[in-house]
Coordinates of C-alpha atoms and ligand atoms in Angstrom, one line a residue:
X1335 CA 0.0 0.0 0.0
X1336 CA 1.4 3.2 -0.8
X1337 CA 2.0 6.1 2.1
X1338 CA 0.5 9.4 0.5
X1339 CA 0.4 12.8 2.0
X1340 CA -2.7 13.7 2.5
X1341 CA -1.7 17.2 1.8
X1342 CA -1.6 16.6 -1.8
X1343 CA -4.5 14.6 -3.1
X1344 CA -5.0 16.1 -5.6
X1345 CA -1.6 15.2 -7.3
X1346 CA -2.3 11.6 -6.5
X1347 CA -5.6 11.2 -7.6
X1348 CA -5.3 13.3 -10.5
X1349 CA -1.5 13.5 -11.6
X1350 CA -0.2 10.6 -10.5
X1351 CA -3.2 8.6 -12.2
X1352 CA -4.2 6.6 -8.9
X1353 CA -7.8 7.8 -9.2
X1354 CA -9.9 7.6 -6.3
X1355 CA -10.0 3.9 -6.3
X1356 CA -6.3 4.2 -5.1
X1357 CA -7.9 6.8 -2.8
X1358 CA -10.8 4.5 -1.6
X1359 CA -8.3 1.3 -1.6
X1360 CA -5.9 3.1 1.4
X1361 CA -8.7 2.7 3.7
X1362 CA -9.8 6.6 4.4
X1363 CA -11.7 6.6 7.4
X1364 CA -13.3 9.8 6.1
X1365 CA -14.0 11.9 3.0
X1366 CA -11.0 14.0 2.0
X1367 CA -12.6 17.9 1.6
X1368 CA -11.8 18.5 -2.2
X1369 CA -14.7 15.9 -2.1
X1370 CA -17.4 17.2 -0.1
X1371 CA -20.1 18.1 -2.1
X1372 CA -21.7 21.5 -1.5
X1373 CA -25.6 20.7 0.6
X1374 CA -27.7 21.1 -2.4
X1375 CA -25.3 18.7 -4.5
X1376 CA -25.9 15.7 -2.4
X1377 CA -28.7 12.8 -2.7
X1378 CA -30.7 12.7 0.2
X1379 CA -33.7 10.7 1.0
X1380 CA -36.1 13.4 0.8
X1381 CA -35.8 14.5 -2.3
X1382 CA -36.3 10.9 -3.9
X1383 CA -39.6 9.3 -4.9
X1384 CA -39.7 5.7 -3.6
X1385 CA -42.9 4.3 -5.5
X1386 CA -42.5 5.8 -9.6
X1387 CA -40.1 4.8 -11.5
X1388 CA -39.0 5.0 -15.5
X1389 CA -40.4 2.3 -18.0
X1390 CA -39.1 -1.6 -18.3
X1391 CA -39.8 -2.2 -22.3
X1392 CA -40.1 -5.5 -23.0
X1393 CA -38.6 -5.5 -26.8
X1394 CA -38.3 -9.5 -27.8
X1395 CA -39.4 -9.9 -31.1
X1396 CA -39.6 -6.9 -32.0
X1397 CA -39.9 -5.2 -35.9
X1398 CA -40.9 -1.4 -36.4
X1399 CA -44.3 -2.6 -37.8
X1400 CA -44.8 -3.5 -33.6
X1401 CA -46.5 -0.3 -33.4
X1402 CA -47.5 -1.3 -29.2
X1403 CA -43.8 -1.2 -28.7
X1404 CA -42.7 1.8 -31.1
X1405 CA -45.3 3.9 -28.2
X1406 CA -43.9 3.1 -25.8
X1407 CA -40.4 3.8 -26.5
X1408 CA -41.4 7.4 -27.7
X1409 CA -44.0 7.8 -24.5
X1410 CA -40.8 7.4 -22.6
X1411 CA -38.7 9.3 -24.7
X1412 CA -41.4 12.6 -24.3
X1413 CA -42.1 11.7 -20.3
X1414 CA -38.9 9.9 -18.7
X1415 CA -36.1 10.6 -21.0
X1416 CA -35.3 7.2 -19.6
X1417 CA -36.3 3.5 -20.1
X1418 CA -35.1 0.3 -19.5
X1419 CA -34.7 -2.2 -22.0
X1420 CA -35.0 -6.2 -21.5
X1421 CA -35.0 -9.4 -23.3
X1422 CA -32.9 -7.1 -26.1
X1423 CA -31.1 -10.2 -27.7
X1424 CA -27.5 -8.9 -26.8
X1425 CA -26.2 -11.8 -24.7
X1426 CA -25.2 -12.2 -21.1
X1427 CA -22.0 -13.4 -22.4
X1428 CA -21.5 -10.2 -24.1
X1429 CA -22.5 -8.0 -21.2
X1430 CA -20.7 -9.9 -18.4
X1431 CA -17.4 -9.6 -20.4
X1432 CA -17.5 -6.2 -20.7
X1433 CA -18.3 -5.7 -17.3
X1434 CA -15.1 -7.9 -16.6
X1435 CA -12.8 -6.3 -18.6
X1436 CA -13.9 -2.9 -17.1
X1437 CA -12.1 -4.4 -13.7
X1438 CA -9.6 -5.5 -15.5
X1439 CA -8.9 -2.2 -16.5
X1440 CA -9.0 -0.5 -13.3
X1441 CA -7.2 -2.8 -11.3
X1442 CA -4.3 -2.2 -13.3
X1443 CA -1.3 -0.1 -11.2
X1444 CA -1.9 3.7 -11.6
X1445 CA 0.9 4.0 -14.3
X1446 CA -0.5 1.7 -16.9
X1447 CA -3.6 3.3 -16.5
X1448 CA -2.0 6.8 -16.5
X1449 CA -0.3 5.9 -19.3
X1450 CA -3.7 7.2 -21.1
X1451 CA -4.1 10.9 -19.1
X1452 CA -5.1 13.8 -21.3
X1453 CA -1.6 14.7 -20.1
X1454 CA 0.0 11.2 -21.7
X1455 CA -2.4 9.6 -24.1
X1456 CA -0.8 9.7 -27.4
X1457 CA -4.1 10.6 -28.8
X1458 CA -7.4 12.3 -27.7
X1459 CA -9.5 9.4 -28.5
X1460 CA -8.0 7.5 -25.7
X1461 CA -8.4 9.1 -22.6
X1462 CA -8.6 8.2 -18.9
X1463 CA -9.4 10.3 -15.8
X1464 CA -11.0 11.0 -13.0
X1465 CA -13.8 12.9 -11.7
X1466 CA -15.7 15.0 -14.7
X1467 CA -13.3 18.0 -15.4
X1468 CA -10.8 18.9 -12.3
X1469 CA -9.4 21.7 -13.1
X1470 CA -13.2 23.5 -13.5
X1471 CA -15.0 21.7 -10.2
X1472 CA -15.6 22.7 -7.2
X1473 CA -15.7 19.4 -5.3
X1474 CA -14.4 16.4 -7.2
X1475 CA -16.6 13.8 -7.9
X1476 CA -16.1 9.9 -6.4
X1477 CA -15.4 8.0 -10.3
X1478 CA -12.6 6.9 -12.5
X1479 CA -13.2 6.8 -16.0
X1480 CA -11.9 5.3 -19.0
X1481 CA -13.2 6.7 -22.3
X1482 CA -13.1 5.8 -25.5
X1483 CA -13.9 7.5 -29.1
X1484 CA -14.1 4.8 -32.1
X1485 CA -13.3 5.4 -35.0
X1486 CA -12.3 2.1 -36.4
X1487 CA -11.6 -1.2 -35.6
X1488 CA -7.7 -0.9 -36.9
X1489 CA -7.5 1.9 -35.0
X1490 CA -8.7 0.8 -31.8
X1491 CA -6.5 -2.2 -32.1
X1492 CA -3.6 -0.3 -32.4
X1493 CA -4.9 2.5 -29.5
X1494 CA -7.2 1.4 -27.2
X1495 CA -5.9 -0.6 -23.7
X1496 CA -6.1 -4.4 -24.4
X1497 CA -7.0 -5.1 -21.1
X1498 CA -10.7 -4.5 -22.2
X1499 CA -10.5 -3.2 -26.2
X1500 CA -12.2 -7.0 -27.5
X1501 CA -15.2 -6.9 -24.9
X1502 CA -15.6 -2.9 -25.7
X1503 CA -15.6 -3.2 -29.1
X1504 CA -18.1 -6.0 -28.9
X1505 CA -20.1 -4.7 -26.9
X1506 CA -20.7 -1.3 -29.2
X1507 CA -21.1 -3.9 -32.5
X1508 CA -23.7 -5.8 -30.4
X1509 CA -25.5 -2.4 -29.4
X1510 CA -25.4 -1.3 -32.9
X1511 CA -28.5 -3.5 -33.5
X1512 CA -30.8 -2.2 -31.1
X1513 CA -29.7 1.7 -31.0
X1514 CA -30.6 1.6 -34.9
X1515 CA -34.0 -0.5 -33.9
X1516 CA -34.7 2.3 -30.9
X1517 CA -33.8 5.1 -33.0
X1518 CA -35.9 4.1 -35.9
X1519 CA -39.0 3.9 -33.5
X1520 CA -37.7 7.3 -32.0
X1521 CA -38.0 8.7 -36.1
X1522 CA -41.8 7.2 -36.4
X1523 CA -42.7 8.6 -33.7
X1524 CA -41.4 12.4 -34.7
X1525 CA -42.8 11.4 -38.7
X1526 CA -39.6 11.7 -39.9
X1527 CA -39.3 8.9 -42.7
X1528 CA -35.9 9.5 -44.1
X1529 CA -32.4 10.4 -42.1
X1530 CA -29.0 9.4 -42.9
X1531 CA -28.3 6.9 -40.3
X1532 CA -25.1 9.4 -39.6
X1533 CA -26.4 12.2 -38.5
X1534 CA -28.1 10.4 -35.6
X1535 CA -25.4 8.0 -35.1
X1536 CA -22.3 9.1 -37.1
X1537 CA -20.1 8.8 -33.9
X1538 CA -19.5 6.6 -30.6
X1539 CA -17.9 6.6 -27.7
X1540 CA -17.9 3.7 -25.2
X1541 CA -17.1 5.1 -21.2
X1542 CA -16.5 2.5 -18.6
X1543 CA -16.7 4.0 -15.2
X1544 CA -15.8 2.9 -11.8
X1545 CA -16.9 4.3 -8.5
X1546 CA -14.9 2.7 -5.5
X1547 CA -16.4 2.3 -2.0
X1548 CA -16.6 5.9 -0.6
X1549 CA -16.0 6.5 3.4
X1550 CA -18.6 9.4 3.7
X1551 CA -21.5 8.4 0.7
X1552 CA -23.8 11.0 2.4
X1553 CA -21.4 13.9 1.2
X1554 CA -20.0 12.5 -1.7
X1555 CA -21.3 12.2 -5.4
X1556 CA -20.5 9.8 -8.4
X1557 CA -21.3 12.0 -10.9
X1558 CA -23.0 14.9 -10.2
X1559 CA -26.3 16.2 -12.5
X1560 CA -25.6 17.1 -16.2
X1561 CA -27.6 15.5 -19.4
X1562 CA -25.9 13.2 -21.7
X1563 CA -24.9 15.4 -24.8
X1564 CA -25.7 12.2 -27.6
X1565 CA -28.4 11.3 -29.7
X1566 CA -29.2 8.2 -27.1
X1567 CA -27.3 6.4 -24.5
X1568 CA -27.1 3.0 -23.7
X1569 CA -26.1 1.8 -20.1
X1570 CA -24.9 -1.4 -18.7
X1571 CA -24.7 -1.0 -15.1
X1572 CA -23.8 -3.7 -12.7
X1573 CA -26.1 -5.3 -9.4
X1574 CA -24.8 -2.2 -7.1
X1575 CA -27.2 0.4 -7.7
X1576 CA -26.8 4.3 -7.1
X1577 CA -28.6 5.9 -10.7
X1578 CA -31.0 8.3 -10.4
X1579 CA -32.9 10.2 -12.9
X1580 CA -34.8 13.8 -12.0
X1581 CA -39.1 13.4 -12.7
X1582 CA -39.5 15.7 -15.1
X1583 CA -41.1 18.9 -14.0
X1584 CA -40.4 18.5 -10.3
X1585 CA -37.2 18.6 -8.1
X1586 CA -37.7 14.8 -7.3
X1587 CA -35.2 11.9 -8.3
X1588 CA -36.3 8.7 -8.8
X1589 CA -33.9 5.7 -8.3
X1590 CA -32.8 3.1 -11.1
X1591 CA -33.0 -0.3 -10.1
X1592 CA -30.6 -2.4 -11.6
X1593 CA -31.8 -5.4 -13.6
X1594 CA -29.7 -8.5 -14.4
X1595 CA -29.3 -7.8 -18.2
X1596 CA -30.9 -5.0 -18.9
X1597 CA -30.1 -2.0 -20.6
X1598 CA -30.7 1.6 -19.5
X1599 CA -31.6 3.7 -22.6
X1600 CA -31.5 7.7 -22.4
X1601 CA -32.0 10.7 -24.5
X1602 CA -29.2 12.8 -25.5
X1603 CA -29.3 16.6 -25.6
X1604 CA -29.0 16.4 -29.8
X1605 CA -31.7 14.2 -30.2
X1606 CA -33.7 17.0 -27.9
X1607 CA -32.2 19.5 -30.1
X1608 CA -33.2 17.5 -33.2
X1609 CA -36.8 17.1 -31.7
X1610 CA -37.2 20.3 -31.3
X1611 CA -37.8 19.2 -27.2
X1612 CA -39.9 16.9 -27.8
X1613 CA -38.1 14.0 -26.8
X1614 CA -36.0 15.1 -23.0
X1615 CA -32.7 15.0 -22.6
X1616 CA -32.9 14.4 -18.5
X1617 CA -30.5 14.9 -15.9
X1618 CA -29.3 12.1 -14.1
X1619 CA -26.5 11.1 -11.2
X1620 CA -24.9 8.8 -9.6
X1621 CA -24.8 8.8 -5.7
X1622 CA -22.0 7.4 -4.0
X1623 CA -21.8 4.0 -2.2
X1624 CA -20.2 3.3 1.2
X1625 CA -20.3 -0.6 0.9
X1626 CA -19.3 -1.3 -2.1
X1627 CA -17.0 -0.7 -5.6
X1628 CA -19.5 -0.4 -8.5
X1629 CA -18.9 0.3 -12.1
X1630 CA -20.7 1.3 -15.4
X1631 CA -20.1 1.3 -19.3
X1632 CA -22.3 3.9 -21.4
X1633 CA -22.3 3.7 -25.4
X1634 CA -23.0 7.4 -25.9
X1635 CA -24.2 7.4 -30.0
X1636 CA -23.9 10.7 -31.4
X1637 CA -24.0 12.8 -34.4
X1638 CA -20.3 13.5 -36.1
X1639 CA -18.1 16.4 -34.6
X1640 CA -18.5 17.9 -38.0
X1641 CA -22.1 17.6 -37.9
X1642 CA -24.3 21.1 -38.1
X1643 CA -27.8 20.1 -35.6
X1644 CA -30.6 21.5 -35.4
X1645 CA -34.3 21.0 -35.1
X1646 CA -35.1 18.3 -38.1
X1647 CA -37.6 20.4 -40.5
X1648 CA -40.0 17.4 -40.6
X1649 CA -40.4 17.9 -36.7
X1650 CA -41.6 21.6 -37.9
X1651 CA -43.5 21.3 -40.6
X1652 CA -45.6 18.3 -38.7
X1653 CA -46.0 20.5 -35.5
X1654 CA -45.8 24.0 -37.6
X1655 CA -43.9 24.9 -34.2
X1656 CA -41.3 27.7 -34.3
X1657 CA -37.8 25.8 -33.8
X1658 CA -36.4 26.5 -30.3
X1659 CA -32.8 26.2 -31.0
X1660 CA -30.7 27.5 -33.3
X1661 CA -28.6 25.3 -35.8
X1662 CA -25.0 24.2 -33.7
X1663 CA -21.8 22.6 -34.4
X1664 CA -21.8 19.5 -33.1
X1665 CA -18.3 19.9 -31.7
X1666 CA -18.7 23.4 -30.2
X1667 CA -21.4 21.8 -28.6
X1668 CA -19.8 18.9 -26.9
X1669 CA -16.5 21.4 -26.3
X1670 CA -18.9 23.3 -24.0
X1671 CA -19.9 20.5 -22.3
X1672 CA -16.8 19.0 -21.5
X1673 CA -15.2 22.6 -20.2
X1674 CA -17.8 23.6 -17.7
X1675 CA -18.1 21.7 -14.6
X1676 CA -21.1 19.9 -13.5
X1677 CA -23.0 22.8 -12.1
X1678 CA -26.7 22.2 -12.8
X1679 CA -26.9 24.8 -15.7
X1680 CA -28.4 23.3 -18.5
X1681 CA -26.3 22.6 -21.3
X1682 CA -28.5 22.8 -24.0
X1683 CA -29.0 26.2 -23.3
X1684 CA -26.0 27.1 -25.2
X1685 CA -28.2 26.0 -28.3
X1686 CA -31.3 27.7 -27.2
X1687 CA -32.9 30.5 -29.6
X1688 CA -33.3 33.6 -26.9
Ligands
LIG1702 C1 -16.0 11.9 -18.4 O1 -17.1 11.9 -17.6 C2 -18.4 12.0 -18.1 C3 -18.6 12.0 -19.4 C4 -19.9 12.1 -19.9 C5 -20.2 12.1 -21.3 C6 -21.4 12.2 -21.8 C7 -21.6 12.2 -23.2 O2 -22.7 12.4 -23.7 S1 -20.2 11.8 -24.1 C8 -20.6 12.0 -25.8 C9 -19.6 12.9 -26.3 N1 -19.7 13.2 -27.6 C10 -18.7 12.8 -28.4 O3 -17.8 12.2 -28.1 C11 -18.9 13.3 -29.8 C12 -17.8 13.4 -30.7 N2 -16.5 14.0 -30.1 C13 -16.2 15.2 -30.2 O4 -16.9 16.0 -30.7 C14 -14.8 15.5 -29.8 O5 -14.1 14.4 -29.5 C15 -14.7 16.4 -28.6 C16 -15.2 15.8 -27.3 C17 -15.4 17.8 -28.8 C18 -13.2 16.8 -28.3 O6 -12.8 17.5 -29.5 P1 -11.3 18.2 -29.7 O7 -11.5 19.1 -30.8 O8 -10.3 17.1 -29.7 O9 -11.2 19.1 -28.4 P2 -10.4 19.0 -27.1 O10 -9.7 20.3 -26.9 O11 -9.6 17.7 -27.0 O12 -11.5 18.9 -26.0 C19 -12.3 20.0 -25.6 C20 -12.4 20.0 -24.1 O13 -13.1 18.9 -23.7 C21 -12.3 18.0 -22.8 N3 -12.6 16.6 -23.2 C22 -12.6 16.1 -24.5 N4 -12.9 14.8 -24.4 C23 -13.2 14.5 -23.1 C24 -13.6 13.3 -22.5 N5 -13.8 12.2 -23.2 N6 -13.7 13.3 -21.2 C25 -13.5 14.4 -20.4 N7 -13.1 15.6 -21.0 C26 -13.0 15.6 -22.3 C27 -10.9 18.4 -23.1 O14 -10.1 18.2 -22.0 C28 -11.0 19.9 -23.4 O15 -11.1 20.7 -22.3 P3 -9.9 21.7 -21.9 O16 -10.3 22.3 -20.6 O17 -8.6 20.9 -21.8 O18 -9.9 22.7 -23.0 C29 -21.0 12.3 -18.9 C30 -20.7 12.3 -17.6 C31 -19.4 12.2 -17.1 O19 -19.1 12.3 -15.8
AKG1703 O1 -22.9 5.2 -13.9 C1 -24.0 5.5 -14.3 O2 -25.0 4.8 -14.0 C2 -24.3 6.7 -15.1 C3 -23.1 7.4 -15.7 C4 -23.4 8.5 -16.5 O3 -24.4 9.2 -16.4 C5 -22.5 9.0 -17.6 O4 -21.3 8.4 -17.7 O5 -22.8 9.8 -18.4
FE2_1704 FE1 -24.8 10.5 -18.1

């Protein structure tokens, strides 16, 4: 076990790549203070509704002509933002190996894994970290992540960490399937009847994260509130537990259950945009847990970085509504994201008409 001075967490977390599972894995007896989350950041009991939660869709055998299931995928698209998905047809085999290789991954030492810091990575489509964005947040958040942009399958043999790059990058073909299934039902149910697959899903990126056992949960978060900045997310997420999505138009969170081989499912702030808001792009976080380490791995299927979005004019002319936000570069967009902290601003207002 390494002796630290607890002076300088920061340059151990952070710099020296040991994340705060090297934190969590030193045995703190409480929560270092560049982690405690200001009052109104934290999960607390009273703000979470025990007896809603988002929809379980059920889509084995399904076709697009299944117009039951179609509505119900684009009710909770326009109510939730959020679904669950089971009996999908990706296998367990599939989704236990990528959940494997994700603690592979981490429980490498802190300089293989630092070997692929924004600081060190040979490339910016290869990048692991921890927290959301450091250098911009107040209170560092309790998760480690490794993230991954693909661009192709030579590439991501030659870039990505072998210690999880075949389980990854079956995973994302295996997801392929369904995202184009989902987002075809998504397109009905807007009347939109012809879109290049690529501006809806012209780019991926696979995360996997890990949140280690935290001393002080109560003060702590995983990842604080933002919305997903894709066209849809999937999520595998493992037995532990700790997602929560907001109810839309109230200050309430309600909890995600996990569900042995299920898939969570959200909308991404461009499909919003593309939707002209009619399908929500909710916020969402993860609370820390005191017992135990638990990890994650989102597909986040967006449009291209060089991609112009907008409202689609379809989505107009069928509701002859005024468009609500202004055409964006894709990439300006995400570069916003990804430099602001999570600080419960909505991001898509930065592509909001005024
Ligand atoms: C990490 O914890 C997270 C992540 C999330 C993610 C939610 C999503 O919805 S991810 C989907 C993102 N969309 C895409 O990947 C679309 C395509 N990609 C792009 O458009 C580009 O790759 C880019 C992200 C815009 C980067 O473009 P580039 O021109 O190379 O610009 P940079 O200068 O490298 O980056 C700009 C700025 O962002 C920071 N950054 C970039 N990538 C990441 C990343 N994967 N993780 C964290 N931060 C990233 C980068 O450091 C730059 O910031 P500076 O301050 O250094 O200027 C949800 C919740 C989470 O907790
Ligand atoms: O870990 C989770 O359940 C959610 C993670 C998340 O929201 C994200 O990575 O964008
Ligand atoms: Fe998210």
């Amino acid at each position: 076990m390494p002796t630290i001075d607890l002076s300088n967490i920061t340059d151990f977390v952070v710099n020296e790549g040991h994340g705060v599972k090297g934190l969590s894995e030193i045995g703190l007896q409480k929560l270092p203070k560049q982690y405690i989350q200001p009052i109104e950041e934290r999960i607390t009991t009273n703000t979470v509704i025990l007896d809603d939660q988002i929809p379980i869709i059920d889509i084995s055998n399904w076709d697009i002509h299944n117009k039951l299931v179609c509505e119900k995928i684009c009710n909770a698209a326009e109510k939730w933002g959020f679904f669950q998905i089971i009996n999908h047809d990706i296998s367990l085999e599939v989704l236990e190996s990528v959940k494997d290789a994700t603690y592979r991954f981490f429980k490498q030492p802190a300089v293989e894994k630092n070997k692929h810091s924004k600081e060190n990575s040979s490339t910016n489509n290869v990048r692991y970290g921890t927290s959301f964005t450091p250098k911009a947040e107040k209170a560092l958040e309790w998760k480690d992540y490794l993230s991954l942009f693909y661009v192709s399958d030579e590439e991501a043999a030659a870039l990505w960490p072998c210690a999880l790059r075949d389980e990854a990058l079956e995973f994302m073909r295996n997801s392929e399937i369904v995202m184009k299934k989902l987002l075809e039902a998504l397109m009905k149910g807007l009347h939109v009847k012809e879109i290049d697959d690529s501006v809806l899903m012209g780019s991926k990126r696979i995360n996997v994260n890990y949140y280690p056992k935290c001393p002080n949960p109560e003060l702590a978060v995983g990842v604080g509130r933002h919305s997903d900045v894709s066209t849809l997310t999937i999520l595998l997420q493992d037995n532990i537990g700790g997602l929560y999505v907001k109810k839309m138009d109230s200050d309430m969170w309600v909890h995600v259950p996990p569900i042995h081989g299920a898939l969570v499912i959200n909308i991404g702030d461009a499909l919003q945009i593309m939707s002209n808001g009619r399908y929500k792009s909710i916020e969402h976080r993860v609370m820390a847990n005191g017992n135990n380490n638990r990890i994650s791995v989102p597909i986040f299927v967006n449009p291209k970085p060089t991609d112009i979005i907008g409202p689609l004019k379809e989505v107009l002319l069928e509701s002859g509504e005024e468009p609500i936000y202004k055409q964006v570069l894709y990439s300006d967009y995400v570069k916003h994201f990804f430099r602001k902290a999570h600080d419960g601003k909505d991001t898509v207002d930065f592509a909001k008409i005024n």
